[in-house]
Coordinates of C-alpha atoms in Angstrom, one line a residue:
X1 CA 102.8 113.0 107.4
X2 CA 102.1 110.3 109.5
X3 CA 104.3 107.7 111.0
X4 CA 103.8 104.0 112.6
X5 CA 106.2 102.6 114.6
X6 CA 106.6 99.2 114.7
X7 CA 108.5 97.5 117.5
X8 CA 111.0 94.6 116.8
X9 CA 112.3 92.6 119.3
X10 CA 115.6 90.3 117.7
X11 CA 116.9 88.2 120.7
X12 CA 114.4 87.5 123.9
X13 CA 117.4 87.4 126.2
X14 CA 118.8 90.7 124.7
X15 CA 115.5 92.3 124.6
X16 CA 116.8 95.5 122.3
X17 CA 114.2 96.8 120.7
X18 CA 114.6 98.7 117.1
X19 CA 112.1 101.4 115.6
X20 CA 111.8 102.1 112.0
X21 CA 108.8 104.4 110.6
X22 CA 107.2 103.6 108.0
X23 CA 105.8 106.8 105.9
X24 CA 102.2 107.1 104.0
X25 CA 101.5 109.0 100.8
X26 CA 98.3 109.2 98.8
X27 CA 97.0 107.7 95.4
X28 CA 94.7 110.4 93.6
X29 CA 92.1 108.5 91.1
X30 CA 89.3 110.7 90.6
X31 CA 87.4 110.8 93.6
X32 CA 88.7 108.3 95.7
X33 CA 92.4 108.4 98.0
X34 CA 94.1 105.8 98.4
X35 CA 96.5 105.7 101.4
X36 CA 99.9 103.5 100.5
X37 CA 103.7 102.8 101.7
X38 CA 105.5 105.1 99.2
X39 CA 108.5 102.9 100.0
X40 CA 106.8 100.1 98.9
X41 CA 105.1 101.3 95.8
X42 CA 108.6 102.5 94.7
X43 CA 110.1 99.6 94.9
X44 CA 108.1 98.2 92.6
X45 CA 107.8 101.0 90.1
X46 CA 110.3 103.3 88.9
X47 CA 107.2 105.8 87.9
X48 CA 105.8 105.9 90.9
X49 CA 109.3 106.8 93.1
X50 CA 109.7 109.5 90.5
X51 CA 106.4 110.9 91.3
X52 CA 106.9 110.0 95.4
X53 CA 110.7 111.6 95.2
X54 CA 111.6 112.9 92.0
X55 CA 111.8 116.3 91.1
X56 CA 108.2 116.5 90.8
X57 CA 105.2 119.0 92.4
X58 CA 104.2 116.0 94.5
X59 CA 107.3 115.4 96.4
X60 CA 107.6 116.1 99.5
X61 CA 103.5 115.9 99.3
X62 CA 103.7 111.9 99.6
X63 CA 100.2 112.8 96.9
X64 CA 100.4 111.7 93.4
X65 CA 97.8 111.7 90.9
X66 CA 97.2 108.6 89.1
X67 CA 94.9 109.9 86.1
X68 CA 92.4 108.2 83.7
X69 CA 92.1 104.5 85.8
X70 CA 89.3 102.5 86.7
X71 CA 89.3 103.2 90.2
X72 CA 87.5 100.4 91.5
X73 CA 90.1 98.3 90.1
X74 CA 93.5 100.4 90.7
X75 CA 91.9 100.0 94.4
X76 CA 91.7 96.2 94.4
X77 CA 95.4 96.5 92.3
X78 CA 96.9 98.6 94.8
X79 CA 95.6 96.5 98.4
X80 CA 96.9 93.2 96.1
X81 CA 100.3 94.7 96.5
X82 CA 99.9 96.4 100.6
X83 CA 98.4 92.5 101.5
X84 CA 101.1 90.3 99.1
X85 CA 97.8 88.5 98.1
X86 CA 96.4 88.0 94.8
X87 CA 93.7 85.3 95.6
X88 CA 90.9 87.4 94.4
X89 CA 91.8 87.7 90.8
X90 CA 89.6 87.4 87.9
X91 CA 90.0 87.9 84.3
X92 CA 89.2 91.0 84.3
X93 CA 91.1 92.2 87.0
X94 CA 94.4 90.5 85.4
X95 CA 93.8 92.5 82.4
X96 CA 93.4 95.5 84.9
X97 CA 96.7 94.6 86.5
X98 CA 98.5 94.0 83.7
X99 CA 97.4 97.5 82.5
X100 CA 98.5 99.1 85.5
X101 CA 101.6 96.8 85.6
X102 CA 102.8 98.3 82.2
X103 CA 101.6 101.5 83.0
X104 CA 103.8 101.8 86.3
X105 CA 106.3 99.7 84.7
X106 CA 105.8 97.2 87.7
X107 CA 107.6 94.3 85.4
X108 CA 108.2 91.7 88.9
X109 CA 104.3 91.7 89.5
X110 CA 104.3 90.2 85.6
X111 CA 104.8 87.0 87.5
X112 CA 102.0 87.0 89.6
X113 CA 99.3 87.8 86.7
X114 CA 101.0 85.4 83.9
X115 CA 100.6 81.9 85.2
X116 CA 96.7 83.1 86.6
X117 CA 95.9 83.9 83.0
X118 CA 97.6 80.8 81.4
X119 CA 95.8 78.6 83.4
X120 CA 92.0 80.0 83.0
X121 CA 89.4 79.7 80.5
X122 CA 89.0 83.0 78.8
X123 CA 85.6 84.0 77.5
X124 CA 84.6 85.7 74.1
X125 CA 84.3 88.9 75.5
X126 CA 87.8 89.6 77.1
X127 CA 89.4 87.6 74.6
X128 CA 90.3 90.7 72.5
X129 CA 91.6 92.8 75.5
X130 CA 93.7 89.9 76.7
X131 CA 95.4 89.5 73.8
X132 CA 96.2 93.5 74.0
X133 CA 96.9 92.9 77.9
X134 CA 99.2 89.9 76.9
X135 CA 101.1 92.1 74.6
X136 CA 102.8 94.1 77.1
X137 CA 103.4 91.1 79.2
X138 CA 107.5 90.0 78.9
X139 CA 106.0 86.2 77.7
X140 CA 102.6 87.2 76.4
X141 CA 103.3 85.5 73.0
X142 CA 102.7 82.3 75.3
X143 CA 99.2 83.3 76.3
X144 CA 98.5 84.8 72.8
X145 CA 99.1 81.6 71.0
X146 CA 97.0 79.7 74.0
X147 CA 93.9 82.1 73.7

């Protein structure tokens, strides 16, 4: 296990310094790792701290499995959440998310996807899996009636 350790300083005249470390596990999609804050990810998803610290094969092993995704997208999904930034969104990666959202049970991320796909023009050919996407999302009988 690796560790990073970040150096705070709270008062320049005091100059105490306090560490913290700041663990990494590993996201298993197919062929590619992904290398996250397990803190982090379990914050924001009750599966995913089951799987880091639950009485599962995995803990301990910071390595869980995340089976049948599009890993190109659960990629872009998971550095949305490391970076706090959701500027690169598309349609079809809001569908993506709010797959992975329901999937994870990541409900507070709902309110980063929702007002990106009330606001854009959907076309034909995601209509039908937006309107799936939409119902899982808390107020996704707003969107369905819009698309």
């Amino acid at each position: 296990m690796h560790t990073l350790q970040l150096e705070f300083q709270q008062n320049k005249s005091l100059k105490s310094e306090r560490y913290f470390n700041i663990e990494t596990g590993t996201l298993l999609t197919g062929s590619t790792t992904i290398t996250v804050c397990p803190e982090l990810v379990s914050i924001l998803s009750p599966v995913l701290c089951a799987s880091f610290y639950g009485g599962f094969i995995e803990k301990g092993l910071h390595v869980v499995e995340c089976k049948d995704v599009d890993e190109e997208s659960f990629v872009w999904f998971i550095n949305c959440i490391h970076s706090n930034s959701w500027d690169s969104l598309t349609v079809g990666r809001a569908i993506y998310a709010v797959v992975f959202i329901d999937r994870y049970a990541m409900l507070t991320l709902y309110k980063k996807i929702f007002p990106y796909l009330m606001k854009v023009e959907i076309s034909d050919e995601l209509r039908s899996e937006a309107i799936i996407a939409a119902d899982k999302m808390p107020e996704g009988c707003l969107l369905i009636v819009r698309i």
